[in-house]
Amino acid sequence: MVIRLAEPADLPAIAAIYDPEVLGSTVTLETVVRSPEEYRAWLRAHPPARHPVFVADVAGQVVGWASLTAFSPRPGYDRCAEVSVYIHAAHRGCGHGRALLQHLVAVAPSCGVLHLLARIEGSAKPSLALHAAAGFERVGTLRRVGEKLGRVVDVVLMERVLDA
Ligand SMILES: CC(C)(COP(=O)(O)OP(=O)(O)OC[C@H]1O[C@@H](n2cnc3c(N)ncnc32)[C@H](O)[C@@H]1OP(=O)(O)O)[C@@H](O)C(=O)NCCC(=O)NCCS
């Protein structure tokens, strides 16, 4: 498996990983899948030097993706970025999620990011465990903050401070 920057040609594979979670789970509180043009705009909004999107590539097949996304448009928050990690359902449990998240942690300082934030749906045990294993600490819980698929859900905030 190699981790490399995402390219526009990867967007259909990224969508094939992310869209089922948008439509069928609460691990993301997005509810509407992006159009192809919206996916292209999303990638353009992630400049590689600042807020990169990476893919995990196994012999030419994209099996997962991860990104740094601006936490806030207010410049005073520029040191903080939100992490996202998604692995194709058929390729979970093989270490790809850990590798992608560790890669985000490793490259973040070179992107000017020294605070990583994860917002994780409260019952998403694999994600909570993945972030804890990558050194993220639980900050708190936003109780009953989200609602999707007929469920009201908590969201756990986890952070990793890189210059502590
Ligand atoms: C969470 C997710 C990214 C983990 O990726 P993965 O490649 O399956 O995970 P890995 O094989 O790299 O496992 C790394 C660690 O994560 C945790 N983990 C992964 N799957 C787990 C599971 N089913 N149950 C509990 N812990 C799990 C473990 O701590 C594991 O370390 P270990 O193998 O030493 O026990 C993947 O399950 C996924 O894409 N889930 C849906 C999307 C999602 O929830 N994304 C996060 C949004 S905030």
Coordinates of C-alpha atoms and ligand atoms in Angstrom, one line a residue:
M1 CA 0.0 0.0 0.0
V2 CA 1.3 3.5 -0.8
I3 CA -0.1 6.7 0.5
R4 CA -0.1 9.5 -2.1
L5 CA -1.9 12.8 -2.7
A6 CA -5.4 12.5 -4.2
E7 CA -5.9 13.6 -7.8
P8 CA -9.1 14.4 -9.6
A9 CA -9.0 11.0 -11.2
D10 CA -9.4 9.5 -7.7
L11 CA -12.7 11.2 -7.0
P12 CA -14.9 8.4 -8.2
A13 CA -13.1 6.0 -5.9
I14 CA -13.3 8.5 -3.0
A15 CA -17.0 8.8 -3.7
A16 CA -17.5 5.1 -3.8
I17 CA -16.0 4.9 -0.3
Y18 CA -17.7 8.0 1.2
D19 CA -21.1 8.1 -0.4
P20 CA -22.3 4.8 1.3
E21 CA -21.5 6.3 4.7
V22 CA -23.4 9.6 3.7
L23 CA -26.4 7.6 2.7
G24 CA -26.4 4.7 5.2
S25 CA -24.6 5.5 8.4
T26 CA -24.1 8.1 11.1
V27 CA -20.2 8.1 11.0
T28 CA -20.6 11.3 9.0
L29 CA -23.5 13.6 9.6
E30 CA -23.5 14.6 5.9
T31 CA -26.8 13.4 4.5
V32 CA -26.6 14.4 0.8
V33 CA -24.0 12.9 -1.6
R34 CA -21.9 15.4 -3.6
S35 CA -22.3 15.7 -7.3
P36 CA -19.2 15.1 -9.4
E37 CA -18.7 18.9 -9.7
E38 CA -19.1 19.3 -6.0
Y39 CA -16.4 16.6 -5.4
R40 CA -14.1 18.5 -7.8
A41 CA -14.8 21.7 -5.8
W42 CA -14.1 19.8 -2.5
L43 CA -10.7 18.6 -3.8
R44 CA -9.9 22.2 -5.0
A45 CA -10.7 23.4 -1.5
H46 CA -8.0 21.1 -0.2
P47 CA -4.7 22.6 -1.5
P48 CA -1.9 20.0 -1.0
A49 CA 0.4 22.3 0.8
R50 CA -2.1 23.3 3.4
H51 CA -5.1 21.0 3.6
P52 CA -4.2 17.8 1.7
V53 CA -6.3 14.8 0.8
F54 CA -4.4 11.5 0.7
V55 CA -5.4 8.2 -0.7
A56 CA -4.3 4.7 0.3
D57 CA -3.5 3.0 -3.0
V58 CA -3.1 -0.8 -3.2
A59 CA -1.8 -1.8 -6.6
G60 CA -3.7 1.0 -8.3
Q61 CA -6.9 0.6 -6.3
V62 CA -7.9 3.4 -3.9
V63 CA -9.0 1.6 -0.7
G64 CA -9.2 4.7 1.6
W65 CA -8.7 8.4 1.9
A66 CA -7.9 10.9 4.6
S67 CA -7.9 14.7 4.7
L68 CA -7.1 17.8 6.7
T69 CA -9.9 20.3 6.5
A70 CA -9.9 23.9 7.8
F71 CA -11.6 24.0 11.2
S72 CA -12.7 27.6 10.8
P73 CA -12.5 30.4 8.3
R74 CA -11.3 32.7 11.1
P75 CA -7.6 33.2 10.6
G76 CA -6.9 32.8 14.3
Y77 CA -7.8 29.1 14.0
D78 CA -5.4 28.5 11.1
R79 CA -3.3 26.2 13.2
C80 CA -6.2 23.8 13.7
A81 CA -7.5 21.3 11.1
E82 CA -10.1 18.6 11.3
V83 CA -9.1 15.1 10.3
S84 CA -11.2 12.7 8.2
V85 CA -10.3 9.0 7.5
Y86 CA -12.5 6.6 5.5
I87 CA -11.6 3.1 4.4
H88 CA -13.6 1.1 1.9
A89 CA -15.8 -1.4 3.8
A90 CA -14.2 -4.3 2.1
H91 CA -10.7 -3.2 3.2
R92 CA -11.1 -2.4 6.9
G93 CA -9.1 -4.0 9.6
C94 CA -5.9 -4.2 7.5
G95 CA -4.1 -1.2 9.0
H96 CA -4.9 1.3 6.2
G97 CA -6.8 3.6 8.5
R98 CA -4.0 3.7 11.0
A99 CA -1.4 4.3 8.3
L100 CA -3.5 7.2 6.8
L101 CA -4.1 8.9 10.2
Q102 CA -0.4 8.5 11.2
H103 CA 0.4 10.1 7.8
L104 CA -1.8 13.1 8.5
V105 CA -0.2 13.5 11.9
A106 CA 3.3 13.3 10.3
V107 CA 2.6 15.9 7.6
A108 CA 0.5 18.3 9.5
P109 CA 3.3 20.5 10.8
S110 CA 4.6 21.0 7.3
C111 CA 1.1 22.3 6.4
G112 CA 1.1 24.8 9.3
V113 CA -1.2 22.6 11.3
L114 CA -0.3 22.0 14.9
H115 CA -3.7 21.1 16.3
L116 CA -5.7 18.2 15.0
L117 CA -9.4 17.8 15.8
A118 CA -11.7 14.8 15.2
R119 CA -15.4 14.9 15.5
I120 CA -16.6 11.3 16.0
E121 CA -20.1 10.0 16.3
G122 CA -20.4 8.7 19.8
S123 CA -21.2 5.1 18.9
A124 CA -18.5 4.8 16.2
K125 CA -16.2 2.5 18.2
P126 CA -13.7 1.7 15.4
S127 CA -13.1 5.4 14.8
L128 CA -12.9 6.2 18.5
A129 CA -10.3 3.4 19.0
L130 CA -8.4 4.4 15.9
H131 CA -8.0 8.0 17.0
A132 CA -7.1 7.0 20.6
A133 CA -4.4 4.6 19.1
A134 CA -3.0 7.5 17.1
G135 CA -2.6 9.6 20.2
F136 CA -5.8 11.6 20.1
E137 CA -7.3 12.5 23.5
R138 CA -10.9 12.8 24.3
V139 CA -11.9 16.5 24.9
G140 CA -15.6 16.1 25.5
T141 CA -18.9 15.0 24.2
L142 CA -21.5 17.2 22.4
R143 CA -24.7 15.4 23.7
R144 CA -27.6 14.8 21.3
V145 CA -26.1 17.3 18.9
G146 CA -26.8 15.4 15.7
E147 CA -29.7 13.7 14.1
K148 CA -29.7 11.4 11.1
L149 CA -31.5 8.3 9.9
G150 CA -34.0 8.7 12.7
R151 CA -31.3 8.6 15.4
V152 CA -30.2 11.4 17.7
V153 CA -26.5 11.1 18.3
D154 CA -23.7 12.4 20.4
V155 CA -20.5 13.6 18.9
V156 CA -17.2 13.1 20.7
L157 CA -14.4 15.7 20.2
M158 CA -10.9 14.3 20.2
E159 CA -7.7 16.3 19.7
R160 CA -4.0 15.8 19.2
V161 CA -1.9 18.8 20.0
L162 CA 1.4 18.6 18.0
D163 CA 3.4 21.3 19.7
A164 CA 2.3 20.6 23.3
Ligands
LIG1 C1 -12.5 3.9 11.4 C2 -11.8 3.3 10.2 C3 -11.2 4.5 9.4 C4 -10.7 2.4 10.7 O1 -9.9 2.0 9.6 P1 -9.3 0.5 9.4 O2 -8.3 0.5 8.3 O3 -10.4 -0.5 9.4 O4 -8.5 0.4 10.8 P2 -7.1 -0.3 11.1 O5 -7.1 -1.7 10.6 O6 -6.0 0.6 10.6 O7 -7.0 -0.4 12.7 C5 -6.3 0.6 13.5 C6 -6.9 0.6 14.9 O8 -8.2 1.2 14.8 C7 -9.0 0.5 15.8 N1 -10.1 -0.3 15.1 C8 -10.2 -0.5 13.8 N2 -11.3 -1.2 13.5 C9 -11.9 -1.5 14.7 C10 -13.0 -2.2 15.1 N3 -13.9 -2.8 14.2 N4 -13.4 -2.2 16.4 C11 -12.6 -1.6 17.3 N5 -11.4 -0.9 17.0 C12 -11.1 -0.9 15.7 C13 -8.1 -0.4 16.6 O9 -7.5 0.4 17.6 C14 -7.0 -0.7 15.5 O10 -5.8 -1.1 16.1 P3 -5.5 -2.6 16.4 O11 -5.7 -3.3 15.1 O12 -4.1 -2.6 16.9 O13 -6.5 -3.1 17.4 C15 -12.8 2.4 9.3 O14 -13.4 1.5 10.2 C16 -13.8 3.2 8.6 O15 -13.5 3.7 7.5 N6 -15.0 3.4 9.2 C17 -16.1 4.1 8.6 C18 -15.7 5.6 8.5 C19 -15.4 6.2 9.8 O16 -15.9 6.0 10.8 N7 -14.4 7.2 9.7 C20 -14.1 8.1 10.7 C21 -15.0 9.3 10.7 S1 -14.5 10.4 12.1

